Amino acid sequence: MDELTPSAQARQQIIKAVGLSFLVPGAGHLLVGRQIWALVWFLGCQILLFGGFSLAQATQLDYVNFRLSFGGFDTGLMVLIPEMGNFLPTMVAGKLFTSVDFGGQYPELVEWRHLGFLLSGMSGVLAAFAASHAAGLVLSAEHPLQDGKPRINPGSAALATLVIPGFGHWMSGRRFKAVLFAVAILGLFFLGMALGGFADFDRQRHPYYWAGQMLLGFIGWGVSLMSHPLRFREVLAYQDAGLLFTTSAGLFNVIAALDAFFRAEQDWLASAGVKPASDSSKEKAGAKPKTGEIPQ
Amino acid sequence: MTTLFGQFCMLLIFSLALAAVASGFRDDDPKKILRGIVRRGLMFSGAVIAIGAVALLLDSWFLRP
């Protein structure tokens, strides 16, 4: 089947909405006049980010991978994954807060540090998905449905993947793919957790792997909360494989979300009466030339 | 302590999961997806085993002091 593509104007609007959402979650929703959604995304992500920084006493800043400075002048821009999905507010938080670790305090003594990491990480992941939600709303505004069939918005399909891997496909009527993604991704994640003794979802121990694990969404976040008190007591035979499995599961979930968005977008465009590009080019080629026009 | 069989099982599980996600992303038809899982799973695990075999060969011959 030929791919359906949104109109050039819709594509431009989608790029704007995604760009704005990455800077500040909710800003993309304002483009299509969805003020309530804009407020929900903005407040939700900022409460999580600043709440997380407060709970962890800004020890998130111990994991900054890179700071951008010119000739000794600190621009304030930094790379902190996954928080920087919520880009500008994270940069502001980086300026406002100072990690207690820099003051000589042991970060292990911060009681709610784990929950703080989880909340600020969630803000970054959710902010990235806010961009897909905004893109879906722009698409639906530019291409309203015409056939009266109930269709799931592509942004909501992507967001549903964050709730349960495959759920976005389920909502768009692709039951086989939904079960396939859920079994493959959740199976890999839980096997990985078991191989690591349920103790390998830990930012301090594996900050890079943790960023990937966070992409699994609500199920991963719940498991992280529940398994927080567990610690490695011995070297487990396959704990490295376990770490690879859990992180890969998170990354695979992003692929599932992208696919859920794409398939739901195709359904939406078909219901909106958009024709494949090849059809419209055939129509153009088959059109009779006007009087005095030389056929190409 | 890991065993060769254990490592093989890990590779097989990871290959299947990777193949399932890749095939699900590429295709929308269940039959095509199932065929894709087998093909991609075998290709990935085969490639890893081949690279492992070459590494083992180099280790036992070229890189050994």
JSON list of C-alpha atoms in Angstrom, two decimals, chain A residues 80-205:
[
{"chain": "A", "resi": 80, "resn": "LEU", "atom": "CA", "xyz": [21.07, 15.66, 31.25]},
{"chain": "A", "resi": 81, "resn": "ILE", "atom": "CA", "xyz": [19.29, 12.58, 29.92]},
{"chain": "A", "resi": 82, "resn": "PRO", "atom": "CA", "xyz": [16.30, 12.00, 30.04]},
{"chain": "A", "resi": 83, "resn": "GLU", "atom": "CA", "xyz": [15.30, 15.24, 31.86]},
{"chain": "A", "resi": 84, "resn": "MET", "atom": "CA", "xyz": [16.29, 17.38, 28.88]},
{"chain": "A", "resi": 85, "resn": "GLY", "atom": "CA", "xyz": [13.25, 16.13, 26.93]},
{"chain": "A", "resi": 86, "resn": "ASN", "atom": "CA", "xyz": [11.72, 18.97, 28.97]},
{"chain": "A", "resi": 87, "resn": "PHE", "atom": "CA", "xyz": [14.45, 21.23, 27.62]},
{"chain": "A", "resi": 88, "resn": "LEU", "atom": "CA", "xyz": [14.17, 24.87, 28.74]},
{"chain": "A", "resi": 89, "resn": "PRO", "atom": "CA", "xyz": [12.75, 24.15, 32.21]},
{"chain": "A", "resi": 90, "resn": "THR", "atom": "CA", "xyz": [15.59, 21.65, 32.83]},
{"chain": "A", "resi": 91, "resn": "MET", "atom": "CA", "xyz": [18.13, 24.31, 31.87]},
{"chain": "A", "resi": 92, "resn": "VAL", "atom": "CA", "xyz": [16.42, 26.73, 34.29]},
{"chain": "A", "resi": 93, "resn": "ALA", "atom": "CA", "xyz": [16.45, 24.07, 37.04]},
{"chain": "A", "resi": 94, "resn": "GLY", "atom": "CA", "xyz": [20.17, 23.54, 36.38]},
{"chain": "A", "resi": 95, "resn": "LYS", "atom": "CA", "xyz": [20.73, 27.25, 37.06]},
{"chain": "A", "resi": 96, "resn": "LEU", "atom": "CA", "xyz": [18.44, 27.48, 40.08]},
{"chain": "A", "resi": 97, "resn": "PHE", "atom": "CA", "xyz": [19.55, 24.36, 41.95]},
{"chain": "A", "resi": 98, "resn": "THR", "atom": "CA", "xyz": [22.93, 23.19, 43.25]},
{"chain": "A", "resi": 99, "resn": "SER", "atom": "CA", "xyz": [23.49, 19.53, 44.05]},
{"chain": "A", "resi": 100, "resn": "VAL", "atom": "CA", "xyz": [24.04, 18.82, 47.76]},
{"chain": "A", "resi": 101, "resn": "ASP", "atom": "CA", "xyz": [26.86, 16.57, 46.57]},
{"chain": "A", "resi": 102, "resn": "PHE", "atom": "CA", "xyz": [28.84, 19.67, 45.56]},
{"chain": "A", "resi": 103, "resn": "GLY", "atom": "CA", "xyz": [28.57, 20.93, 49.15]},
{"chain": "A", "resi": 104, "resn": "GLY", "atom": "CA", "xyz": [30.30, 17.81, 50.43]},
{"chain": "A", "resi": 105, "resn": "GLN", "atom": "CA", "xyz": [27.16, 15.99, 51.59]},
{"chain": "A", "resi": 106, "resn": "TYR", "atom": "CA", "xyz": [26.83, 12.29, 50.82]},
{"chain": "A", "resi": 107, "resn": "PRO", "atom": "CA", "xyz": [24.08, 11.90, 48.18]},
{"chain": "A", "resi": 108, "resn": "GLU", "atom": "CA", "xyz": [23.19, 8.50, 49.69]},
{"chain": "A", "resi": 109, "resn": "LEU", "atom": "CA", "xyz": [21.87, 10.35, 52.75]},
{"chain": "A", "resi": 110, "resn": "VAL", "atom": "CA", "xyz": [19.18, 12.11, 50.70]},
{"chain": "A", "resi": 111, "resn": "GLU", "atom": "CA", "xyz": [16.15, 10.09, 51.76]},
{"chain": "A", "resi": 112, "resn": "TRP", "atom": "CA", "xyz": [13.87, 10.62, 48.74]},
{"chain": "A", "resi": 113, "resn": "ARG", "atom": "CA", "xyz": [16.59, 10.70, 46.13]},
{"chain": "A", "resi": 114, "resn": "HIS", "atom": "CA", "xyz": [15.33, 7.65, 44.22]},
{"chain": "A", "resi": 115, "resn": "LEU", "atom": "CA", "xyz": [11.80, 9.05, 43.96]},
{"chain": "A", "resi": 116, "resn": "GLY", "atom": "CA", "xyz": [13.24, 12.43, 42.95]},
{"chain": "A", "resi": 117, "resn": "PHE", "atom": "CA", "xyz": [15.23, 10.85, 40.11]},
{"chain": "A", "resi": 118, "resn": "LEU", "atom": "CA", "xyz": [12.15, 8.97, 38.98]},
{"chain": "A", "resi": 119, "resn": "LEU", "atom": "CA", "xyz": [9.94, 12.09, 38.92]},
{"chain": "A", "resi": 120, "resn": "SER", "atom": "CA", "xyz": [12.42, 14.32, 37.09]},
{"chain": "A", "resi": 121, "resn": "GLY", "atom": "CA", "xyz": [13.16, 11.51, 34.61]},
{"chain": "A", "resi": 122, "resn": "MET", "atom": "CA", "xyz": [9.43, 11.04, 34.03]},
{"chain": "A", "resi": 123, "resn": "SER", "atom": "CA", "xyz": [9.10, 14.76, 33.23]},
{"chain": "A", "resi": 124, "resn": "GLY", "atom": "CA", "xyz": [11.66, 14.41, 30.42]},
{"chain": "A", "resi": 125, "resn": "VAL", "atom": "CA", "xyz": [10.06, 11.30, 28.91]},
{"chain": "A", "resi": 126, "resn": "LEU", "atom": "CA", "xyz": [6.52, 12.71, 29.18]},
{"chain": "A", "resi": 127, "resn": "ALA", "atom": "CA", "xyz": [7.64, 16.00, 27.64]},
{"chain": "A", "resi": 128, "resn": "ALA", "atom": "CA", "xyz": [8.97, 14.11, 24.62]},
{"chain": "A", "resi": 129, "resn": "PHE", "atom": "CA", "xyz": [5.61, 12.36, 24.29]},
{"chain": "A", "resi": 130, "resn": "ALA", "atom": "CA", "xyz": [3.84, 15.74, 24.66]},
{"chain": "A", "resi": 131, "resn": "ALA", "atom": "CA", "xyz": [5.48, 16.62, 21.35]},
{"chain": "A", "resi": 132, "resn": "SER", "atom": "CA", "xyz": [3.91, 13.58, 19.67]},
{"chain": "A", "resi": 133, "resn": "HIS", "atom": "CA", "xyz": [0.55, 14.43, 21.23]},
{"chain": "A", "resi": 134, "resn": "ALA", "atom": "CA", "xyz": [0.78, 17.99, 19.89]},
{"chain": "A", "resi": 135, "resn": "ALA", "atom": "CA", "xyz": [1.72, 16.62, 16.44]},
{"chain": "A", "resi": 136, "resn": "GLY", "atom": "CA", "xyz": [-1.37, 14.40, 16.49]},
{"chain": "A", "resi": 137, "resn": "LEU", "atom": "CA", "xyz": [-3.63, 17.32, 17.38]},
{"chain": "A", "resi": 138, "resn": "VAL", "atom": "CA", "xyz": [-2.16, 19.43, 14.58]},
{"chain": "A", "resi": 139, "resn": "LEU", "atom": "CA", "xyz": [-2.74, 16.59, 12.12]},
{"chain": "A", "resi": 140, "resn": "SER", "atom": "CA", "xyz": [-6.37, 16.19, 13.20]},
{"chain": "A", "resi": 141, "resn": "ALA", "atom": "CA", "xyz": [-6.96, 19.95, 12.91]},
{"chain": "A", "resi": 142, "resn": "GLU", "atom": "CA", "xyz": [-5.44, 20.11, 9.42]},
{"chain": "A", "resi": 143, "resn": "HIS", "atom": "CA", "xyz": [-7.11, 16.91, 8.15]},
{"chain": "A", "resi": 144, "resn": "PRO", "atom": "CA", "xyz": [-10.55, 16.49, 9.76]},
{"chain": "A", "resi": 145, "resn": "LEU", "atom": "CA", "xyz": [-12.15, 13.02, 9.46]},
{"chain": "A", "resi": 146, "resn": "GLN", "atom": "CA", "xyz": [-14.65, 12.66, 6.65]},
{"chain": "A", "resi": 147, "resn": "ASP", "atom": "CA", "xyz": [-15.89, 9.06, 6.72]},
{"chain": "A", "resi": 148, "resn": "GLY", "atom": "CA", "xyz": [-17.35, 9.12, 10.25]},
{"chain": "A", "resi": 149, "resn": "LYS", "atom": "CA", "xyz": [-15.31, 6.09, 11.40]},
{"chain": "A", "resi": 150, "resn": "PRO", "atom": "CA", "xyz": [-13.97, 6.38, 14.95]},
{"chain": "A", "resi": 151, "resn": "ARG", "atom": "CA", "xyz": [-10.18, 6.80, 14.70]},
{"chain": "A", "resi": 152, "resn": "ILE", "atom": "CA", "xyz": [-7.60, 7.13, 17.42]},
{"chain": "A", "resi": 153, "resn": "ASN", "atom": "CA", "xyz": [-5.50, 10.27, 17.23]},
{"chain": "A", "resi": 154, "resn": "PRO", "atom": "CA", "xyz": [-1.87, 9.34, 16.34]},
{"chain": "A", "resi": 155, "resn": "GLY", "atom": "CA", "xyz": [-0.53, 11.32, 19.30]},
{"chain": "A", "resi": 156, "resn": "SER", "atom": "CA", "xyz": [-2.80, 9.41, 21.68]},
{"chain": "A", "resi": 157, "resn": "ALA", "atom": "CA", "xyz": [-1.68, 6.10, 20.12]},
{"chain": "A", "resi": 158, "resn": "ALA", "atom": "CA", "xyz": [1.96, 6.98, 20.83]},
{"chain": "A", "resi": 159, "resn": "LEU", "atom": "CA", "xyz": [1.08, 8.08, 24.34]},
{"chain": "A", "resi": 160, "resn": "ALA", "atom": "CA", "xyz": [-0.83, 4.83, 25.00]},
{"chain": "A", "resi": 161, "resn": "THR", "atom": "CA", "xyz": [2.39, 2.91, 24.26]},
{"chain": "A", "resi": 162, "resn": "LEU", "atom": "CA", "xyz": [3.87, 4.62, 27.29]},
{"chain": "A", "resi": 163, "resn": "VAL", "atom": "CA", "xyz": [1.09, 3.19, 29.46]},
{"chain": "A", "resi": 164, "resn": "ILE", "atom": "CA", "xyz": [1.51, -0.42, 28.21]},
{"chain": "A", "resi": 165, "resn": "PRO", "atom": "CA", "xyz": [3.76, -1.34, 25.25]},
{"chain": "A", "resi": 166, "resn": "GLY", "atom": "CA", "xyz": [1.43, -2.24, 22.37]},
{"chain": "A", "resi": 167, "resn": "PHE", "atom": "CA", "xyz": [-1.60, -0.47, 23.81]},
{"chain": "A", "resi": 168, "resn": "GLY", "atom": "CA", "xyz": [-1.49, 2.16, 21.05]},
{"chain": "A", "resi": 169, "resn": "HIS", "atom": "CA", "xyz": [-1.73, -0.61, 18.45]},
{"chain": "A", "resi": 170, "resn": "TRP", "atom": "CA", "xyz": [-4.58, -2.24, 20.37]},
{"chain": "A", "resi": 171, "resn": "MET", "atom": "CA", "xyz": [-6.53, 1.02, 20.31]},
{"chain": "A", "resi": 172, "resn": "SER", "atom": "CA", "xyz": [-6.03, 1.35, 16.56]},
{"chain": "A", "resi": 173, "resn": "GLY", "atom": "CA", "xyz": [-7.40, -2.20, 16.05]},
{"chain": "A", "resi": 174, "resn": "ARG", "atom": "CA", "xyz": [-4.07, -4.00, 15.50]},
{"chain": "A", "resi": 175, "resn": "ARG", "atom": "CA", "xyz": [-4.54, -6.69, 18.13]},
{"chain": "A", "resi": 176, "resn": "PHE", "atom": "CA", "xyz": [-1.83, -9.03, 16.82]},
{"chain": "A", "resi": 177, "resn": "LYS", "atom": "CA", "xyz": [0.84, -6.34, 16.83]},
{"chain": "A", "resi": 178, "resn": "ALA", "atom": "CA", "xyz": [-0.30, -5.10, 20.23]},
{"chain": "A", "resi": 179, "resn": "VAL", "atom": "CA", "xyz": [0.19, -8.54, 21.80]},
{"chain": "A", "resi": 180, "resn": "LEU", "atom": "CA", "xyz": [3.47, -9.04, 19.93]},
{"chain": "A", "resi": 181, "resn": "PHE", "atom": "CA", "xyz": [4.95, -5.75, 21.18]},
{"chain": "A", "resi": 182, "resn": "ALA", "atom": "CA", "xyz": [3.67, -6.29, 24.72]},
{"chain": "A", "resi": 183, "resn": "VAL", "atom": "CA", "xyz": [5.07, -9.82, 24.96]},
{"chain": "A", "resi": 184, "resn": "ALA", "atom": "CA", "xyz": [8.42, -8.95, 23.33]},
{"chain": "A", "resi": 185, "resn": "ILE", "atom": "CA", "xyz": [9.04, -5.73, 25.26]},
{"chain": "A", "resi": 186, "resn": "LEU", "atom": "CA", "xyz": [7.60, -6.61, 28.66]},
{"chain": "A", "resi": 187, "resn": "GLY", "atom": "CA", "xyz": [9.01, -10.16, 28.46]},
{"chain": "A", "resi": 188, "resn": "LEU", "atom": "CA", "xyz": [12.48, -8.79, 27.77]},
{"chain": "A", "resi": 189, "resn": "PHE", "atom": "CA", "xyz": [12.15, -6.20, 30.54]},
{"chain": "A", "resi": 190, "resn": "PHE", "atom": "CA", "xyz": [10.95, -8.57, 33.27]},
{"chain": "A", "resi": 191, "resn": "LEU", "atom": "CA", "xyz": [13.44, -11.28, 32.31]},
{"chain": "A", "resi": 192, "resn": "GLY", "atom": "CA", "xyz": [16.19, -8.65, 32.46]},
{"chain": "A", "resi": 193, "resn": "MET", "atom": "CA", "xyz": [15.02, -7.48, 35.89]},
{"chain": "A", "resi": 194, "resn": "ALA", "atom": "CA", "xyz": [14.95, -11.08, 37.15]},
{"chain": "A", "resi": 195, "resn": "LEU", "atom": "CA", "xyz": [18.47, -11.73, 35.82]},
{"chain": "A", "resi": 196, "resn": "GLY", "atom": "CA", "xyz": [19.67, -8.66, 37.71]},
{"chain": "A", "resi": 197, "resn": "GLY", "atom": "CA", "xyz": [17.94, -9.71, 40.95]},
{"chain": "A", "resi": 198, "resn": "PHE", "atom": "CA", "xyz": [15.46, -6.79, 40.47]},
{"chain": "A", "resi": 199, "resn": "ALA", "atom": "CA", "xyz": [18.25, -4.45, 41.56]},
{"chain": "A", "resi": 200, "resn": "ASP", "atom": "CA", "xyz": [19.45, -3.05, 38.25]},
{"chain": "A", "resi": 201, "resn": "PHE", "atom": "CA", "xyz": [17.02, -0.13, 37.82]},
{"chain": "A", "resi": 202, "resn": "ASP", "atom": "CA", "xyz": [19.35, 2.25, 39.62]},
{"chain": "A", "resi": 203, "resn": "ARG", "atom": "CA", "xyz": [20.56, 5.64, 38.38]},
{"chain": "A", "resi": 204, "resn": "GLN", "atom": "CA", "xyz": [23.56, 5.79, 40.67]},
{"chain": "A", "resi": 205, "resn": "ARG", "atom": "CA", "xyz": [24.82, 2.38, 39.61]}
]
